[in-house]
XYZ file of C-alpha atoms in Angstrom:
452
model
C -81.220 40.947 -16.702
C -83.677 41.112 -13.854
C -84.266 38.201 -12.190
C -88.320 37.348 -11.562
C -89.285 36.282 -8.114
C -91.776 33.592 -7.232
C -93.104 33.152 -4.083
C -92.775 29.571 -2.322
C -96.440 28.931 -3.011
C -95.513 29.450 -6.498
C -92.678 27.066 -6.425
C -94.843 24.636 -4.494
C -97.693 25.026 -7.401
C -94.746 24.916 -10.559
C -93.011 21.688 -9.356
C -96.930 20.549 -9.132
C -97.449 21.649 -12.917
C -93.993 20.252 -13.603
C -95.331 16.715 -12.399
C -98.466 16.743 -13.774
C -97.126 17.215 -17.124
C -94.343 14.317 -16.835
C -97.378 12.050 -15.731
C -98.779 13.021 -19.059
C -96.008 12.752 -21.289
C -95.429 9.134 -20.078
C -98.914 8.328 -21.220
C -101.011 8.036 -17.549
C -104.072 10.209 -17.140
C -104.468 12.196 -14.311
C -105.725 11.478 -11.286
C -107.624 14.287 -8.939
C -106.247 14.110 -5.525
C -105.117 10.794 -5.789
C -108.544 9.644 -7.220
C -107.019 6.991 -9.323
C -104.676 5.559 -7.127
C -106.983 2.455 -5.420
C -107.496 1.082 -8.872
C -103.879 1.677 -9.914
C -102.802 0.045 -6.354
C -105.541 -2.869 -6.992
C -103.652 -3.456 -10.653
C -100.491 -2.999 -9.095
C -101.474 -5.817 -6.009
C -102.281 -8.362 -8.931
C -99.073 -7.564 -11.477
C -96.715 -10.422 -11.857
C -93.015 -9.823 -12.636
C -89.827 -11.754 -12.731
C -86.736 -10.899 -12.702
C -83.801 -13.012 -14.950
C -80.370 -12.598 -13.131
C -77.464 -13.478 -14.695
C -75.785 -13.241 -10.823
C -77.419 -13.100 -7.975
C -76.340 -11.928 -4.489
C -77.146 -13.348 -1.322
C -76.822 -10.432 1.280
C -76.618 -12.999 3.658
C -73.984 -15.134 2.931
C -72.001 -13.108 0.555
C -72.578 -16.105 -1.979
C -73.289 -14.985 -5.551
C -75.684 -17.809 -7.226
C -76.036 -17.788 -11.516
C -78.924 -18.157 -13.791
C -81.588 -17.196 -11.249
C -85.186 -16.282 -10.939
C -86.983 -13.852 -8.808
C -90.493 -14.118 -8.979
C -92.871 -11.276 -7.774
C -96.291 -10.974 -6.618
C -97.470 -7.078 -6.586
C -95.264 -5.773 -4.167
C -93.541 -8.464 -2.806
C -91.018 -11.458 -3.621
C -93.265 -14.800 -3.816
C -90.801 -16.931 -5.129
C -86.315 -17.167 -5.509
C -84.435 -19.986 -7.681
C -82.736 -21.695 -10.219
C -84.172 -20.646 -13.524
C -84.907 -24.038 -14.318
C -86.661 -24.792 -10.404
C -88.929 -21.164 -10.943
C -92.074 -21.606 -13.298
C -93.088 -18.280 -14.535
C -96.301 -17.832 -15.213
C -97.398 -17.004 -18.598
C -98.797 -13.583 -17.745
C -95.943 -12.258 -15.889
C -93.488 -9.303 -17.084
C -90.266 -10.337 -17.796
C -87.527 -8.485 -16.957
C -83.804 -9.144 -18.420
C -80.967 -9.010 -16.054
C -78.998 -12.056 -17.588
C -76.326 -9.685 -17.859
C -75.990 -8.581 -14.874
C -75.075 -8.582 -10.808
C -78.738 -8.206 -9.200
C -78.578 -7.250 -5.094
C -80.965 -5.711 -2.590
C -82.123 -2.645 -2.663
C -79.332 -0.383 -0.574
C -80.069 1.375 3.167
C -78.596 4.412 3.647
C -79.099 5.329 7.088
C -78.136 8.533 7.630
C -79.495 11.022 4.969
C -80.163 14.647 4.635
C -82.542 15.234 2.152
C -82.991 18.186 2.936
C -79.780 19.564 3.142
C -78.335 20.631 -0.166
C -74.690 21.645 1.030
C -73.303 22.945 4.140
C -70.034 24.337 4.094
C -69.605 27.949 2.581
C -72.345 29.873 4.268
C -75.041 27.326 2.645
C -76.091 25.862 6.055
C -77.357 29.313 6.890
C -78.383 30.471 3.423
C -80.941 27.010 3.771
C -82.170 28.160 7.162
C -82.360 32.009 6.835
C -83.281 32.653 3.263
C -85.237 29.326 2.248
C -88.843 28.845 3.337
C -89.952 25.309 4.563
C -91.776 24.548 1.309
C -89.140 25.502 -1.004
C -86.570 23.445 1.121
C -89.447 20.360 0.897
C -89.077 20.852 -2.594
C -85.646 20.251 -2.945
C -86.397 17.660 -0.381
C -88.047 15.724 -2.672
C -85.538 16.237 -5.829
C -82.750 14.959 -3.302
C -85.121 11.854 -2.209
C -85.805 10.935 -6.286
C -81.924 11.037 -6.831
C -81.331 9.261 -3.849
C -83.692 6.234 -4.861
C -82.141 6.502 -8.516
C -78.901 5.318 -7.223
C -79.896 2.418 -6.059
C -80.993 3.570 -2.201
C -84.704 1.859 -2.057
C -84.670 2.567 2.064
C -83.204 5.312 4.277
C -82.918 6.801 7.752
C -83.306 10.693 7.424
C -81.946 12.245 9.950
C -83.923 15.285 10.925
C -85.146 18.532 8.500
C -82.019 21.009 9.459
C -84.977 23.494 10.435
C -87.851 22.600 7.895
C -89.694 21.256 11.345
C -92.249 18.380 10.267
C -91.502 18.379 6.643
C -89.503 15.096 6.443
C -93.212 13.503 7.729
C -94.974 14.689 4.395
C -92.538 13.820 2.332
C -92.842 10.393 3.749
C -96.321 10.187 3.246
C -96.578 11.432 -0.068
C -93.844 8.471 -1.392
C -96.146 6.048 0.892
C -99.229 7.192 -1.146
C -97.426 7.007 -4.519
C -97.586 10.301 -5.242
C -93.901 11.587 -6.164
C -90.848 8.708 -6.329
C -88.459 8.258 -3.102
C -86.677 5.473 -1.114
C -88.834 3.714 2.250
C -87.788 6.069 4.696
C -87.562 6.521 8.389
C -87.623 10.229 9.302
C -86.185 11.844 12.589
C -88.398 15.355 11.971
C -86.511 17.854 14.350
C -83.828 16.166 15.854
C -82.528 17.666 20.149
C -79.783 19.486 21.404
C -79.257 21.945 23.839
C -78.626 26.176 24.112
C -75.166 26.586 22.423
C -75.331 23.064 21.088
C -76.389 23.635 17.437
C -76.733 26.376 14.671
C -77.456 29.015 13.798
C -74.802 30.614 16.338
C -72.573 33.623 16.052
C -75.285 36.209 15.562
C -76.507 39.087 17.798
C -78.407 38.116 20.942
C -80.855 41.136 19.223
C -81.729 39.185 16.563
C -83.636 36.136 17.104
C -82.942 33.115 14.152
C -84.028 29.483 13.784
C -82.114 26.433 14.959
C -81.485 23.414 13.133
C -82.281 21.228 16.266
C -85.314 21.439 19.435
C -83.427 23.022 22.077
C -84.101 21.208 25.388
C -82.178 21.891 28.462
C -83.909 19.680 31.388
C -84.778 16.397 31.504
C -88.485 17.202 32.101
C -88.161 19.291 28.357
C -86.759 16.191 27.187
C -89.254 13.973 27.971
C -91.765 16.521 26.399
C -89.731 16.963 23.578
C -89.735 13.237 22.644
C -93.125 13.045 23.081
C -94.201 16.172 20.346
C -91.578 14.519 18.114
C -93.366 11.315 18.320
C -96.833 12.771 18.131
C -96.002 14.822 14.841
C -94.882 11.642 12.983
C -91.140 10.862 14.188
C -90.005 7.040 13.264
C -87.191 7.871 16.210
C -85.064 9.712 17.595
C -82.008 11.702 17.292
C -79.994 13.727 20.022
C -76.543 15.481 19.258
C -74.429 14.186 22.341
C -71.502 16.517 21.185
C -71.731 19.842 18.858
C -68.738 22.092 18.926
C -64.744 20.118 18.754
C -61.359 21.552 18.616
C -57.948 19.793 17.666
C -55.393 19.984 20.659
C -51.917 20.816 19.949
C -50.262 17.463 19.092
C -53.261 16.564 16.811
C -56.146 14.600 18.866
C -59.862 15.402 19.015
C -61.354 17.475 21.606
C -65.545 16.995 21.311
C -67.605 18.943 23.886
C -70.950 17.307 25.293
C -74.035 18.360 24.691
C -76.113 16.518 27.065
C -76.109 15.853 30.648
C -76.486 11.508 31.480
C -79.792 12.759 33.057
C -80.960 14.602 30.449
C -79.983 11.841 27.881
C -81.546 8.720 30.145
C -84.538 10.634 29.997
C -84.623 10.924 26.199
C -83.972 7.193 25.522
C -86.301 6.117 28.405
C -88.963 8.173 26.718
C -88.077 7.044 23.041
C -88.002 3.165 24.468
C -90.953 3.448 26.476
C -92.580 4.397 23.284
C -91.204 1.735 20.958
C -88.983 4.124 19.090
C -85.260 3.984 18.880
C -82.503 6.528 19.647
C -79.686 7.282 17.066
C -76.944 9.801 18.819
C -74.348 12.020 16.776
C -71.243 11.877 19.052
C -67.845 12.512 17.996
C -65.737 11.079 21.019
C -65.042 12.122 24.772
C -67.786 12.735 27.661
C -70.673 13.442 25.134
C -69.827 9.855 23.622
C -69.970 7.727 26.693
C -73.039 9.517 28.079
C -75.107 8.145 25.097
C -73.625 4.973 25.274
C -74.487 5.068 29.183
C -77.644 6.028 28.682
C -78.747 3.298 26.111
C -79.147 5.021 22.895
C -79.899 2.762 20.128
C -77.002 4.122 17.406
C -73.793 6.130 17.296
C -73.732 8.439 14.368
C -70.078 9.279 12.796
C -68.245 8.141 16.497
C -64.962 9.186 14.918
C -63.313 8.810 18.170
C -64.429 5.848 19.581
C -61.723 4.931 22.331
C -61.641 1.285 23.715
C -63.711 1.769 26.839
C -66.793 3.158 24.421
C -66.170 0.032 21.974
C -66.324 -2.574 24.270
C -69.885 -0.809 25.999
C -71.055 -0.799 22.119
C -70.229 -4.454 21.908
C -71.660 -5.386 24.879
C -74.812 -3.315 24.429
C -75.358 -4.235 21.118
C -75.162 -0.504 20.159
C -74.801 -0.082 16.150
C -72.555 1.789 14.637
C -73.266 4.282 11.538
C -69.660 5.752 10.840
C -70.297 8.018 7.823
C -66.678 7.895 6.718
C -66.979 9.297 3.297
C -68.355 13.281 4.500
C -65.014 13.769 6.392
C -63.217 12.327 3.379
C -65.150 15.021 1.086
C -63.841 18.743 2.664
C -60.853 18.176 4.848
C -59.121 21.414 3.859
C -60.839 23.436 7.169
C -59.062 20.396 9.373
C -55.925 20.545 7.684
C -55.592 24.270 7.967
C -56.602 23.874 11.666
C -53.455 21.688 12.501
C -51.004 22.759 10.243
C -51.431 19.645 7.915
C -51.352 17.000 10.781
C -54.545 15.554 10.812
C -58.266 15.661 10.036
C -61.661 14.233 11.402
C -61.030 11.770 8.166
C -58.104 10.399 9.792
C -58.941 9.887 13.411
C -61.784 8.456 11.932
C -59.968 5.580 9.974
C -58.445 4.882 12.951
C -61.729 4.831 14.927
C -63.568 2.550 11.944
C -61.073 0.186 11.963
C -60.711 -0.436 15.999
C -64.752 -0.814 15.498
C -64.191 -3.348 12.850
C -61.837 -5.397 14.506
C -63.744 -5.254 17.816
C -66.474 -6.778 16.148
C -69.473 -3.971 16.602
C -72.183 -3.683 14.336
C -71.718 -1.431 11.533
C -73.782 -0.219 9.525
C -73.850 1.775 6.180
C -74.625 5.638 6.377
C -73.180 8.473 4.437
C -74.294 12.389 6.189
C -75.118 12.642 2.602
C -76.809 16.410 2.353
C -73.563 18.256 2.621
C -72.270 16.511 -0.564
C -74.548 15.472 -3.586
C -77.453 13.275 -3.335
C -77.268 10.181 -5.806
C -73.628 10.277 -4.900
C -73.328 8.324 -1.664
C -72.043 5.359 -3.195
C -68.940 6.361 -2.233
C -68.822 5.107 1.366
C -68.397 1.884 -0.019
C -64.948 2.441 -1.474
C -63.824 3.832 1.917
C -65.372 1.169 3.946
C -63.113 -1.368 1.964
C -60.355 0.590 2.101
C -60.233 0.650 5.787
C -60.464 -2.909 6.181
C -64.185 -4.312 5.280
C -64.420 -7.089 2.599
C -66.500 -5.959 -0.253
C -69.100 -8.720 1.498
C -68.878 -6.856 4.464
C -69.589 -3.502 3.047
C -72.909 -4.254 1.078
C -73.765 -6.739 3.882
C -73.547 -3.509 6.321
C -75.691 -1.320 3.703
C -78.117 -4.244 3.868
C -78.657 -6.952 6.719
C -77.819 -4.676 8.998
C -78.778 -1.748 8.598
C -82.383 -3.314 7.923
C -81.654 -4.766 11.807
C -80.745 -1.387 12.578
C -83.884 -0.025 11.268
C -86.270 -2.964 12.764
C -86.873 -3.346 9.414
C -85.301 -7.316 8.527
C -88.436 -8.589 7.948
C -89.030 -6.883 5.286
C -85.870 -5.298 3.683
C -82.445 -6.005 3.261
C -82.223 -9.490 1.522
C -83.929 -11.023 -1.706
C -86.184 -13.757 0.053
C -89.539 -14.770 -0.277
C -91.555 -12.785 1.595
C -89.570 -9.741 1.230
C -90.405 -5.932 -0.995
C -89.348 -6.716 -4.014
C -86.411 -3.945 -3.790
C -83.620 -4.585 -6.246
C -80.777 -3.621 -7.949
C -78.428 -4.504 -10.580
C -75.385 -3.719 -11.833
C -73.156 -4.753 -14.884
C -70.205 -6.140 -12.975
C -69.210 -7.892 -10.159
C -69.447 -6.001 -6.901
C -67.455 -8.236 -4.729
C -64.667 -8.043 -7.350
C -64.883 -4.088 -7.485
C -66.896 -2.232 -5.307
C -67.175 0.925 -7.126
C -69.793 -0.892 -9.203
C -72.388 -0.015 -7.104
C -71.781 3.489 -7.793
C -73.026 3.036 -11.872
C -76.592 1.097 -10.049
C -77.815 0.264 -13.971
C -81.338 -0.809 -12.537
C -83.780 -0.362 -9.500
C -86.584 -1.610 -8.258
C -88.914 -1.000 -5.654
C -91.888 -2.366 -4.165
C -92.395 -4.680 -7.571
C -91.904 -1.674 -9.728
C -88.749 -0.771 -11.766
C -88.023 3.294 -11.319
C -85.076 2.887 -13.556
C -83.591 0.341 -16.310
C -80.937 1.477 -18.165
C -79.960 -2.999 -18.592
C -81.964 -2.416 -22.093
């Protein structure tokens, strides 16, 4: 059978049609351009909830309190106690979680929404045969999957290509127009010639990148400026790109980045309130972003104890990404002959951080394995050594630090978006619960309940 072929402003105007007729089957007329919206955000400013929890987690502390109240104002947690100590008010929706573990809402911060795979030729299928609009729409199916699972914030980092998309779909979850998680967006991301795909192809044929290419420190400096200008939260420079294994089994990462070049960046970024997150395996490319400031080290799966104790020091966070390696390790394995993998230098490199005390927080690369599945970390977080505490205090507290964002995310306080979660069980006794997230909330507003 032939197959029919529509055109990305087709796609673009179908997922439109597709919307507009869920809005209508769950009983809300339609709005024209976002006509309707100021007196749906007046109703929404003025809508009382509270929440019953049958457990209730302090993100904090790691103390689970029983038979509690959260009381909400529009948006926003106005009240947090005993059930008997918590009047509600006669007006307010009540919603049931007497059953259940209630938490924060969960950070990821490192995302890919639009990345839908990698391995396999995908990468390149994304970049050479997907226009930015199509890849914007699967951008936003990734984002509503994402927020489904319980993620009510994230950090994206960078559109793989799709330029300044990441900014839109920002601003259309801002403005209430499709569903999606808080986000932080990175837009284009910088590397350097030879330092990111596509690579491999004729010197004839000229393809995109998934990264700016800069190559001086004067480019830099531009480069963080457009990047800022066109709607990036922060930053995000790839201090290493390509990596070998040597012959008894360690990590070889080659730099990106010159110190120069990378002091320039951050001064930039800083200068201009916005933070630095750096993808670094290990090596020269490692210690150069550390040197140079930057605010985050992405994956660091070979963090030696010279670049630990400048993390400490520096009060560098840490976003280790440990379940991505865990996902594919068969190209690893095949490259040593069995003895090793990225996943298990890693371990070794997560649990030296751990021990050393830096500040870890919860990110998953997810993008080149299924959105709505990045729950997963979790399991390997506690298996290399993190209490179950730890873990959702890293996908939490501080990752909200991480983000500049504690004010406002990351615990269940008075004050604070009303972004929650629930599950059935007990997450500190087993931590896979947080991958069956039964309930979420964000912003005052319940996107899914399945506690019924």
């Amino acid at each position: 059978m032939q197959r029919q072929f529509i055109p990305a402003s087709g796609l673009a105007i179908l997922v439109l049609i597709v919307f507009a007729n869920a809005t209508l089957a769950a009983g809300k007329p339609p709005g024209q351009f976002g006509a309707d919206r100021p007196a749906a955000n007046q109703a929404a400013a003025h809508r009382v909830v509270a929440v019953k929890a049958g457990r209730l987690l302090d993100s904090k502390t790691g103390v689970v309190s029983t038979n509690q109240v959260v009381l909400i104002r529009g948006e926003r947690i106005a009240e947090v106690g005993p059930a008997g100590q918590v009047t509600i008010p006669t007006d307010a929706e009540v919603i049931d979680l007497s059953g259940a573990t209630v938490l924060p809402g969960l950070i990821d911060a490192h995302t890919h929404i639009f990345l839908t795979g990698e391995s396999h030729g995908r990468y390149e299928e994304q970049l050479l045969k997907e226009s930015w609009q199509y890849r914007t729409i699967e951008a936003v199916v990734n984002a509503r999957k994402d927020l489904e699972a319980g993620f009510t914030t994230m950090r994206d980092l960078e559109t793989e290509g799709a330029m300044y998309s990441d900014v839109d779909v920002k601003l259309a979850i801002n403005r209430g127009l499709i569903p999606g998680p808080r986000l932080q967006v990175v837009t284009r991301a910088l590397s350097t010639t030879g330092g990111y795909p596509l690579e491999g192809y004729s010197p004839e044929v000229t393809v995109p990148f998934g990264a700016q290419i800069v190559d001086t420190p004067e480019a830099a400096r531009f480069a963080v400026r457009e990047q800022i200008k066109y709607g990036a939260d922060l930053i995000k420079v790839y201090g290493t790109h390509h990596f070998s294994f040597t012959p008894d089994g360690k990590l070889d990462a080659v730099p990106t980045f010159t110190l120069r070049e990378l002091e320039a960046i951050t001064d930039e970024a800083h200068r201009e309130h916005v933070k630095v997150a750096c993808h670094a395996y290990g090596g020269e490319g490692l210690h150069n972003c550390i040197d140079a400031g930057v605010d985050s080290i992405e994956h660091g799966l070979d963090l030696d104890d010279e670049s630990i104790a400048k993390m400490v020091k520096k009060g560098i966070y840490f976003v280790p990404t440990l379940y991505v390696y865990e996902y594919e390790p068969e190209e690893d394995l095949e490259a040593t002959g069995g003895k090793t993998s990225r996943a298990r230098i890693h371990e070794t490199s997560f649990r030296k951080a751990l021990a050393s005390g830096v500040k870890i927080a919860f990110g998953t690369d997810v993008g080149p394995f299924p959105h709505g599945t990045q729950a997963k970390e979790f399991e390997y977080m506690t298996r290399f050594g993190m209490t179950n505490a730890q873990a959702l205090r890293a996908a939490t507290v501080v990752a909200s630090e991480l983000m500049g964002w504690q004010d406002r995310i990351g615990s269940i306080e008075k004050g604070k978006y009303a972004d929650l979660i629930a599950v059935s069980g007990d997450p500190l006794a087993d931590i896979t619960e947080v991958e069956r997230v039964k309930f979420v909330m964000k912003g005052g507003e319940a996107v899914k309940n399945q506690m019924k």
